[in-house]
Coordinates of C-alpha atoms and ligand atoms in Angstrom, one line a residue:
X1 CA 123.4 -13.2 106.6
X2 CA 124.2 -10.8 104.3
X3 CA 123.6 -7.2 105.1
X4 CA 119.5 -6.6 104.0
X5 CA 120.0 -6.1 100.2
X6 CA 123.8 -5.5 100.0
X7 CA 125.1 -7.7 96.9
X8 CA 128.1 -9.3 97.9
X9 CA 129.7 -12.2 95.3
X10 CA 131.7 -14.2 96.6
X11 CA 134.5 -16.5 93.7
X12 CA 135.5 -19.5 93.6
X13 CA 136.5 -21.9 90.7
X14 CA 133.9 -22.4 88.0
X15 CA 133.0 -26.4 87.1
X16 CA 129.7 -26.1 84.7
X17 CA 128.2 -23.6 83.1
X18 CA 124.4 -22.7 84.1
X19 CA 123.0 -20.6 86.3
X20 CA 121.0 -21.1 89.8
X21 CA 118.9 -18.9 91.5
X22 CA 117.5 -20.7 95.3
X23 CA 118.3 -21.2 98.1
X24 CA 120.9 -23.0 99.7
X25 CA 121.2 -26.6 101.7
X26 CA 124.3 -27.5 103.0
X27 CA 125.3 -31.2 104.1
X28 CA 125.9 -32.2 107.5
X29 CA 128.6 -34.6 108.2
X30 CA 128.1 -36.8 110.6
X31 CA 130.4 -36.6 113.9
X32 CA 133.2 -39.0 113.5
X33 CA 133.4 -41.1 116.7
X34 CA 136.9 -41.1 118.0
X35 CA 139.3 -43.6 117.8
X36 CA 140.7 -43.7 121.6
X37 CA 138.9 -44.3 124.4
X38 CA 136.6 -47.5 125.6
X39 CA 138.1 -50.6 127.3
X40 CA 140.0 -53.5 125.5
X41 CA 137.8 -56.3 124.3
X42 CA 138.1 -60.0 126.6
X43 CA 140.3 -61.7 124.2
X44 CA 136.8 -64.3 123.7
X45 CA 134.8 -61.5 122.1
X46 CA 137.2 -60.2 119.1
X47 CA 136.7 -62.5 116.5
X48 CA 133.0 -61.5 116.6
X49 CA 133.5 -58.2 117.1
X50 CA 135.3 -58.8 113.7
X51 CA 132.7 -60.1 112.2
X52 CA 130.7 -58.0 112.7
X53 CA 133.2 -55.4 110.7
X54 CA 133.3 -57.0 107.8
X55 CA 129.9 -57.9 107.7
X56 CA 128.7 -54.2 108.0
X57 CA 131.8 -53.5 105.6
X58 CA 130.0 -56.7 103.1
X59 CA 127.0 -54.7 103.5
X60 CA 127.6 -51.3 102.6
X61 CA 129.9 -52.4 99.8
X62 CA 126.9 -54.6 97.9
X63 CA 124.7 -51.2 98.5
X64 CA 127.0 -48.8 96.6
X65 CA 127.8 -51.6 94.0
X66 CA 123.9 -51.9 93.6
X67 CA 123.7 -48.1 93.1
X68 CA 126.4 -48.5 90.3
X69 CA 124.3 -51.1 88.6
X70 CA 121.3 -48.8 88.9
X71 CA 123.3 -45.8 87.6
X72 CA 125.6 -44.9 84.4
X73 CA 128.8 -43.2 83.0
X74 CA 131.2 -42.0 85.0
X75 CA 128.9 -42.3 88.4
X76 CA 128.6 -46.0 87.8
X77 CA 132.4 -45.8 88.1
X78 CA 133.5 -43.8 91.5
X79 CA 130.6 -46.0 93.3
X80 CA 132.3 -49.4 92.0
X81 CA 135.6 -48.0 93.3
X82 CA 133.5 -46.8 96.9
X83 CA 132.0 -50.1 96.8
X84 CA 135.6 -51.5 96.2
X85 CA 137.3 -49.7 98.8
X86 CA 134.7 -50.5 102.0
X87 CA 136.2 -54.2 100.7
X88 CA 139.5 -53.1 100.5
X89 CA 142.4 -56.1 101.4
X90 CA 144.6 -53.0 103.3
X91 CA 142.3 -51.2 105.1
X92 CA 140.9 -54.7 106.2
X93 CA 143.5 -56.2 106.8
X94 CA 144.4 -52.9 109.9
X95 CA 140.8 -53.3 111.0
X96 CA 141.9 -56.9 111.9
X97 CA 145.2 -56.2 113.8
X98 CA 143.1 -53.2 115.6
X99 CA 140.8 -55.6 116.7
X100 CA 142.1 -59.3 117.2
X101 CA 145.8 -57.7 118.4
X102 CA 145.3 -54.8 120.2
X103 CA 141.3 -56.0 121.1
X104 CA 139.7 -52.1 119.9
X105 CA 136.1 -51.6 119.4
X106 CA 135.3 -52.1 115.8
X107 CA 133.6 -48.5 115.9
X108 CA 137.0 -47.2 117.0
X109 CA 138.9 -49.7 115.0
X110 CA 137.6 -48.7 111.6
X111 CA 138.0 -44.3 112.8
X112 CA 141.6 -46.4 113.1
X113 CA 142.2 -47.3 109.9
X114 CA 141.4 -44.6 107.8
X115 CA 142.9 -42.3 109.4
X116 CA 145.7 -43.6 109.1
X117 CA 145.3 -44.4 105.4
X118 CA 144.2 -41.1 104.9
X119 CA 147.0 -40.3 105.5
X120 CA 149.2 -42.5 103.7
X121 CA 147.1 -41.1 100.3
X122 CA 147.9 -37.5 101.3
X123 CA 151.2 -38.6 101.1
X124 CA 151.0 -40.5 98.1
X125 CA 149.5 -37.6 96.7
X126 CA 147.9 -37.8 93.1
X127 CA 145.1 -39.3 92.0
X128 CA 145.3 -40.3 95.8
X129 CA 144.8 -38.1 97.8
X130 CA 141.9 -37.0 95.2
X131 CA 140.2 -40.2 96.9
X132 CA 140.5 -38.6 100.3
X133 CA 137.5 -37.5 100.7
X134 CA 136.1 -41.2 99.2
X135 CA 138.0 -43.0 102.4
X136 CA 136.3 -41.0 104.8
X137 CA 132.5 -41.8 102.8
X138 CA 133.2 -45.1 103.3
X139 CA 134.1 -44.6 107.1
X140 CA 130.9 -42.8 107.8
X141 CA 129.0 -45.6 105.8
X142 CA 130.2 -48.6 107.5
X143 CA 130.1 -46.6 110.9
X144 CA 126.6 -46.3 110.5
X145 CA 126.2 -49.6 109.5
X146 CA 127.8 -50.7 112.1
X147 CA 125.9 -48.8 115.0
X148 CA 122.4 -49.5 113.0
X149 CA 121.9 -45.7 112.2
X150 CA 121.0 -44.9 108.5
X151 CA 123.5 -44.6 105.9
X152 CA 124.4 -41.4 105.5
X153 CA 124.3 -39.0 102.7
X154 CA 123.1 -35.7 101.5
X155 CA 119.4 -35.0 102.4
X156 CA 117.0 -34.8 98.9
X157 CA 115.6 -31.2 99.2
X158 CA 111.7 -31.0 99.0
X159 CA 111.9 -28.0 96.1
X160 CA 114.9 -27.1 93.6
X161 CA 117.3 -26.3 96.6
X162 CA 121.3 -25.0 96.0
X163 CA 123.7 -28.0 97.5
X164 CA 126.7 -26.8 99.4
X165 CA 129.2 -29.0 100.8
X166 CA 132.6 -29.0 101.7
X167 CA 133.1 -31.7 99.3
X168 CA 130.9 -34.7 97.8
X169 CA 131.9 -38.1 98.1
X170 CA 131.7 -39.9 94.7
X171 CA 128.3 -41.5 96.6
X172 CA 127.1 -38.9 97.7
X173 CA 127.8 -36.9 93.7
X174 CA 126.3 -39.4 91.8
X175 CA 123.0 -39.6 93.8
X176 CA 122.0 -36.4 93.5
X177 CA 118.7 -35.4 91.1
X178 CA 118.8 -32.5 88.6
X179 CA 115.5 -31.7 89.7
X180 CA 116.2 -30.7 92.8
X181 CA 119.9 -30.2 93.0
X182 CA 119.3 -27.7 90.2
X183 CA 123.1 -25.7 91.4
X184 CA 126.4 -27.2 93.5
X185 CA 129.3 -25.6 95.2
X186 CA 131.8 -27.0 97.3
X187 CA 134.2 -25.2 99.6
X188 CA 137.1 -27.8 98.7
X189 CA 138.0 -29.8 95.2
X190 CA 139.1 -29.0 91.7
X191 CA 138.5 -29.2 88.4
X192 CA 138.9 -32.9 88.5
X193 CA 137.9 -33.5 91.6
X194 CA 134.6 -36.0 92.1
X195 CA 132.0 -33.2 91.8
X196 CA 133.4 -31.9 89.0
X197 CA 133.2 -34.6 86.8
X198 CA 129.6 -35.3 88.1
X199 CA 127.7 -32.0 87.8
X200 CA 129.4 -32.3 84.4
X201 CA 128.0 -35.5 83.8
X202 CA 125.0 -34.6 84.7
X203 CA 124.3 -30.7 83.9
X204 CA 124.6 -29.0 86.9
X205 CA 126.3 -25.8 87.2
X206 CA 128.7 -26.3 89.7
X207 CA 131.9 -24.5 91.4
X208 CA 133.8 -25.9 93.0
X209 CA 137.0 -24.2 95.9
X210 CA 134.5 -21.3 97.3
X211 CA 137.1 -20.5 100.1
X212 CA 134.5 -18.5 102.1
X213 CA 131.7 -20.2 100.7
X214 CA 131.0 -20.6 104.6
X215 CA 129.8 -17.6 104.8
X216 CA 126.5 -18.6 103.3
X217 CA 123.6 -20.4 105.9
X218 CA 121.0 -23.0 105.0
X219 CA 117.7 -21.3 103.7
X220 CA 119.9 -18.4 102.1
X221 CA 119.1 -18.1 99.3
X222 CA 121.9 -16.7 96.5
X223 CA 122.1 -16.8 92.5
X224 CA 124.9 -19.4 91.4
X225 CA 126.3 -18.4 88.3
X226 CA 129.0 -21.5 87.4
X227 CA 130.2 -19.9 84.5
X228 CA 132.0 -17.0 86.1
X229 CA 132.2 -18.8 89.8
X230 CA 130.7 -16.1 91.9
X231 CA 128.3 -17.3 94.4
X232 CA 126.1 -13.7 94.2
X233 CA 124.2 -13.2 98.1
X234 CA 120.6 -10.8 98.0
X235 CA 120.7 -10.6 94.2
X236 CA 117.8 -8.3 92.9
X237 CA 115.4 -11.1 92.2
X238 CA 114.3 -10.1 88.7
X239 CA 117.5 -9.9 88.0
X240 CA 118.2 -13.1 88.6
X241 CA 115.0 -15.3 87.2
X242 CA 115.7 -12.2 84.4
X243 CA 119.5 -14.2 83.7
X244 CA 118.0 -18.0 84.5
X245 CA 115.7 -17.9 82.1
X246 CA 118.0 -16.5 79.7
X247 CA 119.9 -19.4 80.6
X248 CA 117.5 -21.9 80.0
X249 CA 117.3 -20.3 76.7
X250 CA 120.9 -21.1 76.3
X251 CA 121.2 -24.7 76.8
X252 CA 117.9 -25.0 74.8
X253 CA 119.8 -23.9 71.5
X254 CA 123.9 -26.5 73.3
X255 CA 121.1 -29.2 72.9
X256 CA 119.8 -28.5 69.5
X257 CA 123.3 -27.2 67.8
X258 CA 125.0 -29.9 65.2
X259 CA 128.7 -29.3 63.8
X260 CA 130.6 -29.2 62.6
X261 CA 131.6 -25.5 64.5
X262 CA 132.0 -22.2 63.1
X263 CA 132.1 -19.1 63.8
X264 CA 129.6 -17.4 62.1
X265 CA 131.8 -15.5 59.9
X266 CA 132.2 -18.7 58.9
X267 CA 136.0 -20.1 60.6
X268 CA 135.8 -23.3 60.3
X269 CA 137.1 -24.7 64.1
X270 CA 137.6 -28.7 64.3
X271 CA 136.2 -30.1 67.7
X272 CA 137.3 -33.5 68.5
X273 CA 136.8 -35.5 71.3
X274 CA 139.1 -37.3 74.2
X275 CA 138.8 -41.1 74.7
X276 CA 140.4 -43.8 76.2
X277 CA 139.2 -47.8 74.4
X278 CA 137.5 -48.7 72.1
X279 CA 133.6 -48.2 74.1
X280 CA 134.3 -44.5 74.7
X281 CA 135.3 -44.4 71.2
X282 CA 132.3 -45.9 69.4
X283 CA 130.1 -43.5 72.0
X284 CA 131.9 -40.5 70.7
X285 CA 130.9 -41.3 66.7
X286 CA 127.8 -40.5 67.9
X287 CA 128.4 -37.0 68.3
X288 CA 129.0 -34.3 67.0
X289 CA 132.9 -34.7 67.3
X290 CA 134.8 -35.1 64.1
X291 CA 137.6 -36.9 65.2
X292 CA 139.4 -38.0 68.6
X293 CA 141.8 -35.4 69.0
X294 CA 143.2 -37.7 72.2
X295 CA 143.2 -41.1 73.1
X296 CA 144.6 -41.9 75.8
X297 CA 146.7 -45.2 75.6
X298 CA 147.6 -45.5 79.7
X299 CA 144.2 -45.5 80.9
X300 CA 144.1 -49.1 79.1
X301 CA 147.1 -50.5 81.1
X302 CA 146.5 -49.2 84.2
X303 CA 145.8 -53.2 86.4
X304 CA 148.8 -54.7 84.1
X305 CA 151.2 -56.5 85.8
X306 CA 153.3 -56.9 82.7
X307 CA 154.1 -55.1 79.1
X308 CA 150.7 -56.8 76.9
X309 CA 152.3 -58.0 73.5
X310 CA 152.5 -56.1 70.5
X311 CA 149.5 -58.3 69.3
X312 CA 147.5 -57.5 72.7
X313 CA 148.0 -54.3 72.0
X314 CA 146.8 -53.9 68.2
X315 CA 143.5 -55.7 69.9
X316 CA 143.0 -53.0 72.3
X317 CA 143.9 -49.7 69.6
X318 CA 141.6 -50.6 66.7
X319 CA 139.0 -50.6 68.2
X320 CA 139.6 -47.0 68.5
X321 CA 140.7 -46.4 65.0
X322 CA 137.7 -48.3 63.2
X323 CA 135.3 -45.9 65.9
X324 CA 136.7 -43.2 63.5
X325 CA 137.3 -45.5 60.6
X326 CA 137.2 -41.5 58.0
X327 CA 138.3 -39.1 60.8
X328 CA 141.8 -37.9 62.0
X329 CA 142.8 -40.0 65.4
X330 CA 145.2 -38.4 67.0
X331 CA 146.7 -41.5 69.7
X332 CA 149.4 -40.7 72.5
X333 CA 152.5 -43.0 73.6
X334 CA 152.1 -44.2 77.0
X335 CA 151.9 -41.6 79.6
X336 CA 152.6 -43.5 82.6
X337 CA 153.6 -42.0 85.8
X338 CA 152.9 -39.4 88.0
X339 CA 149.0 -39.8 88.8
X340 CA 148.6 -42.4 86.2
X341 CA 151.2 -45.1 87.8
X342 CA 151.4 -48.5 85.5
X343 CA 153.3 -51.3 86.8
X344 CA 155.3 -52.5 83.7
X345 CA 157.0 -48.7 83.0
X346 CA 157.2 -47.0 86.3
X347 CA 160.2 -46.9 88.7
X348 CA 158.6 -48.2 91.6
X349 CA 159.6 -45.4 95.0
X350 CA 160.2 -41.3 93.0
X351 CA 160.1 -38.0 95.6
X352 CA 158.0 -36.4 93.1
X353 CA 157.0 -38.5 90.7
X354 CA 155.3 -35.1 88.2
X355 CA 158.6 -33.7 87.7
X356 CA 159.8 -37.6 87.4
X357 CA 160.5 -40.3 84.4
X358 CA 156.7 -40.5 83.5
X359 CA 155.7 -39.9 79.7
X360 CA 158.7 -40.3 77.0
X361 CA 161.8 -39.8 79.5
X362 CA 160.0 -44.0 80.7
X363 CA 162.5 -44.1 77.1
X364 CA 165.5 -43.6 78.0
X365 CA 165.1 -46.3 81.0
X366 CA 163.0 -48.8 79.5
X367 CA 163.3 -47.7 74.6
X368 CA 162.0 -51.3 74.2
X369 CA 158.3 -49.9 75.7
X370 CA 157.8 -46.8 73.2
X371 CA 159.5 -48.9 70.0
X372 CA 156.3 -51.5 71.1
X373 CA 153.7 -49.4 71.5
X374 CA 154.4 -47.5 67.5
X375 CA 155.0 -50.9 65.8
X376 CA 151.4 -51.3 67.4
X377 CA 149.9 -48.9 66.8
X378 CA 150.6 -48.2 63.4
X379 CA 149.8 -52.3 63.0
X380 CA 146.0 -50.8 63.7
X381 CA 146.0 -47.6 62.2
X382 CA 146.7 -50.1 58.3
X383 CA 143.2 -50.0 57.5
X384 CA 142.5 -46.4 59.0
X385 CA 141.0 -44.4 56.4
X386 CA 141.6 -41.4 57.8
X387 CA 144.6 -39.4 59.2
X388 CA 146.4 -40.9 62.0
X389 CA 148.3 -39.0 64.1
X390 CA 150.7 -40.2 67.0
X391 CA 152.3 -37.9 69.3
X392 CA 154.4 -37.9 72.9
X393 CA 153.1 -36.5 76.3
X394 CA 156.1 -34.5 78.5
X395 CA 158.7 -33.8 76.0
X396 CA 160.9 -31.2 77.3
X397 CA 163.5 -31.4 74.8
X398 CA 164.1 -30.1 71.1
X399 CA 166.0 -33.0 70.7
X400 CA 163.6 -35.3 71.9
X401 CA 160.8 -33.8 69.8
X402 CA 162.6 -34.8 66.4
X403 CA 163.9 -38.3 67.8
X404 CA 159.9 -39.3 68.9
X405 CA 158.6 -37.6 65.3
X406 CA 161.1 -39.5 63.0
X407 CA 160.3 -42.7 65.2
X408 CA 156.8 -41.9 63.7
X409 CA 158.0 -41.1 60.2
X410 CA 159.5 -44.8 60.3
X411 CA 155.9 -45.7 60.6
X412 CA 154.6 -43.5 57.7
X413 CA 152.4 -41.7 60.0
X414 CA 152.5 -37.8 61.6
X415 CA 154.2 -37.6 64.9
X416 CA 154.0 -34.7 67.1
X417 CA 154.1 -32.9 70.5
X418 CA 152.5 -32.6 73.1
X419 CA 152.5 -28.9 74.9
X420 CA 152.8 -29.4 78.1
X421 CA 156.3 -28.4 79.9
X422 CA 156.6 -24.5 79.8
X423 CA 160.3 -25.0 78.2
X424 CA 158.1 -26.6 74.7
X425 CA 155.8 -23.4 75.1
X426 CA 158.5 -21.4 75.5
X427 CA 160.5 -22.2 72.3
X428 CA 157.0 -23.4 70.9
X429 CA 158.5 -22.5 67.4
X430 CA 161.2 -24.3 67.1
X431 CA 159.9 -27.5 68.2
X432 CA 157.0 -26.6 65.4
X433 CA 160.1 -26.9 63.1
X434 CA 160.8 -30.3 64.4
X435 CA 157.5 -32.1 64.4
X436 CA 154.3 -31.9 62.6
X437 CA 151.5 -30.8 65.0
X438 CA 151.4 -29.8 68.5
X439 CA 148.5 -29.8 71.0
X440 CA 148.7 -28.2 74.4
X441 CA 147.8 -30.3 76.7
X442 CA 146.9 -27.7 79.4
X443 CA 145.5 -29.3 82.2
X444 CA 149.7 -30.1 82.3
X445 CA 151.1 -27.3 81.3
X446 CA 148.7 -25.2 83.7
X447 CA 149.9 -28.2 87.0
X448 CA 154.4 -27.1 85.4
X449 CA 153.4 -23.0 85.2
X450 CA 151.6 -22.5 88.3
X451 CA 153.7 -25.0 90.3
X452 CA 150.9 -26.5 91.4
X453 CA 149.3 -30.0 91.8
X454 CA 146.4 -30.0 89.2
X455 CA 144.8 -32.2 91.9
X456 CA 145.4 -30.9 94.8
X457 CA 141.8 -29.4 96.8
X458 CA 143.4 -26.4 98.3
X459 CA 144.7 -25.0 94.9
X460 CA 142.2 -24.7 92.5
X461 CA 143.0 -21.1 92.4
X462 CA 146.7 -22.0 90.9
X463 CA 145.8 -24.8 88.5
X464 CA 143.3 -22.2 86.8
X465 CA 144.1 -22.6 82.4
X466 CA 142.8 -18.2 82.7
X467 CA 145.7 -17.7 84.4
X468 CA 147.6 -15.6 83.1
X469 CA 150.8 -16.9 83.1
X470 CA 149.1 -19.9 81.3
X471 CA 147.4 -17.9 78.9
X472 CA 150.7 -16.7 77.9
X473 CA 151.8 -19.4 77.0
X474 CA 149.6 -21.0 75.1
X475 CA 148.8 -17.7 72.7
X476 CA 153.1 -18.1 72.2
X477 CA 153.0 -21.1 71.2
X478 CA 149.2 -20.9 68.9
X479 CA 151.2 -18.1 66.8
X480 CA 154.4 -20.3 66.3
X481 CA 152.2 -22.8 64.5
X482 CA 150.2 -19.7 62.5
X483 CA 153.5 -18.2 61.8
X484 CA 155.2 -21.7 60.4
X485 CA 151.7 -23.4 59.2
X486 CA 151.9 -26.1 61.5
X487 CA 148.6 -27.3 63.5
X488 CA 148.6 -26.4 67.2
X489 CA 145.9 -28.2 69.2
X490 CA 144.8 -27.9 73.0
X491 CA 142.8 -31.1 74.4
X492 CA 143.8 -29.9 78.1
X493 CA 140.5 -29.3 80.0
X494 CA 140.4 -25.9 79.3
X495 CA 138.9 -26.3 75.4
X496 CA 135.6 -27.5 77.2
X497 CA 135.5 -24.0 79.1
X498 CA 133.2 -22.9 76.1
X499 CA 134.3 -18.9 77.2
X500 CA 137.6 -20.0 76.8
X501 CA 138.1 -22.2 73.4
X502 CA 137.0 -19.0 71.9
X503 CA 139.6 -17.3 73.4
X504 CA 142.2 -20.1 71.9
X505 CA 140.6 -20.0 68.9
X506 CA 141.1 -16.2 68.5
X507 CA 144.6 -17.2 69.8
X508 CA 144.9 -19.6 66.7
X509 CA 144.7 -22.7 68.1
X510 CA 143.6 -25.1 64.8
X511 CA 141.5 -27.7 66.8
X512 CA 139.8 -28.5 70.4
X513 CA 140.0 -31.9 71.9
X514 CA 137.2 -32.6 75.2
X515 CA 135.3 -35.1 76.3
X516 CA 132.3 -36.2 74.9
X517 CA 130.0 -34.2 76.9
X518 CA 131.4 -30.8 76.3
X519 CA 131.2 -30.8 72.7
X520 CA 127.7 -29.4 71.9
X521 CA 128.4 -26.5 74.1
X522 CA 131.5 -25.7 73.2
X523 CA 130.6 -25.6 69.8
X524 CA 127.7 -23.6 70.3
X525 CA 130.0 -20.8 71.9
X526 CA 132.0 -20.9 69.3
X527 CA 129.2 -20.7 66.2
X528 CA 127.2 -17.5 68.7
X529 CA 130.9 -15.5 67.4
X530 CA 132.5 -14.8 64.6
X531 CA 136.3 -14.4 64.6
X532 CA 137.0 -11.6 65.2
X533 CA 135.6 -11.2 68.5
X534 CA 137.9 -14.4 69.2
X535 CA 140.6 -12.4 68.4
X536 CA 139.1 -9.5 69.9
X537 CA 138.7 -11.9 73.8
X538 CA 142.0 -13.2 72.7
X539 CA 144.1 -9.9 72.9
X540 CA 141.8 -8.4 76.0
X541 CA 142.7 -11.1 78.9
X542 CA 146.7 -10.0 77.2
X543 CA 145.4 -6.9 80.3
X544 CA 144.5 -9.6 82.9
X545 CA 146.1 -9.6 86.1
X546 CA 144.4 -13.0 87.0
X547 CA 142.1 -16.1 86.9
X548 CA 138.7 -14.1 87.5
X549 CA 139.3 -11.0 85.2
X550 CA 141.2 -13.2 81.9
X551 CA 137.2 -14.8 82.5
X552 CA 135.9 -11.0 82.6
X553 CA 137.8 -9.7 80.0
X554 CA 137.0 -12.2 77.6
X555 CA 133.5 -12.1 78.1
X556 CA 133.0 -8.7 77.4
X557 CA 135.1 -9.3 73.6
X558 CA 133.0 -11.8 73.2
X559 CA 129.9 -10.4 74.2
X560 CA 128.6 -12.4 76.2
X561 CA 129.2 -9.9 79.5
X562 CA 125.3 -11.4 81.4
Ligands
LIG1 C1 146.9 -32.3 79.6 O1 147.6 -32.3 80.6 O2 146.4 -30.6 79.3 C2 146.4 -33.4 79.3 C3 145.7 -33.5 78.4 O3 147.2 -34.7 79.1 P1 147.0 -35.6 80.7 O4 145.1 -34.9 81.4 O5 146.3 -36.5 80.3 O6 147.8 -35.7 82.0
LIG2 MG1 149.4 -34.1 81.0

């Protein structure tokens, strides 16, 4: 416990806004049996031992699938992925070998095979490394099934509690009940981890990557602030309850907010939505966004082994344009590579895929892919009444930017680029003279500026767009846009942070594109401040020496320090 009466704040990376004041409940993990030990199984028992494993894996998989069917949104998708992992062919093959050939007991074989795949996933890095928690979670479920024990999972508190964990597997996170789990904090995990994605969907205030979380025991009452990333021990109870009540009122304001967004002094801020296919665009069309700011086309082809024909691509893109028939749609050409490898587009193996042949660079090896995609986009957008803007990912040089824009112009469309590589942000003014618009991808811009893998759960404090170095590059780009008179949008996760959104507006960013679930929160926040305050916040963050100070200075300038 913290010394009686002494207030103490420990910090992590904030991912879902909101306040909670309640006792802590830790998720206790089952201990993992050793992979070694136990006499080798006699030959004649091996087949039946393996059959026991198959039966257990199948049951775990079916249970997870069933839960995915009674869950909605991202939570359902992640449960489905875990269900598939339980019966993954590669893992099954490894366990089969360990049991049938080496004579291992099924529990030990599951532990050993999981260890091997964990190592493999970590070595691959990126999205695969993020799935290590899922692998271990599935392992624990299969072992419990084999041992006839209850399925492990998170405790269900009887009274409202703040859940603490090392990290949450999707199956854990998806089962959270926001009525009793009113706050969430993890030692690991980054802004894009499953914990963050699901907490966002459930609206549970959440902080990840809290290094010192282990110092706070179960049962201690803490104040969790999902906006600043602070967990306060020994908070004054009256003050804490006042802050929670204020937060509750703020959430009501958010729920009632209707677009379009204007600051209190009437400055229009274009709020757009990020989508990945027709259904997500149709869903977003019911919301408050004015259009689409990022259509990630590569997400339509993650499983494709061969390049889809132009006609097939048209069928995929057209529903997105139809969903926002009269509105602006910004479509991005294939951002294949790194954490989103696509069989038909990427090189087989690269030492360092985030710095490799990804995004627009694929055109160097395979120019036809881009030409086909641009033709398909032009065809799909033929009857689109609103603006059609096409942008390229992972652009690094001026000739690339100029060439891409020309290719888009040839099809009668508006062409731009993403600002994800620091070289572009540094020379933003020059780039803006050869393109029609730019959109800042803060996820990659942060990764490349801070030299930190955006998916690493150990580097969340680096992969934070509030880092002063990242903010300076965004400010430089926005200022260049104002000078040249061309639009500068932001479509990375930074646009979904309501306070950072105000800073971006103050810097001169003209549009903000985000997940549909973030639009109302950002809209309500932007509508509660003046352009002048946004400009002061943009000015104030220049003095910050780290991400935490940037947040503090911005909130102070915006008058939202509680
Ligand atoms: C970004 O990098 O910020 C971005 C929007 O692109 P993606 O997240 O798809 O890499
Ligand atoms: Mg990117």
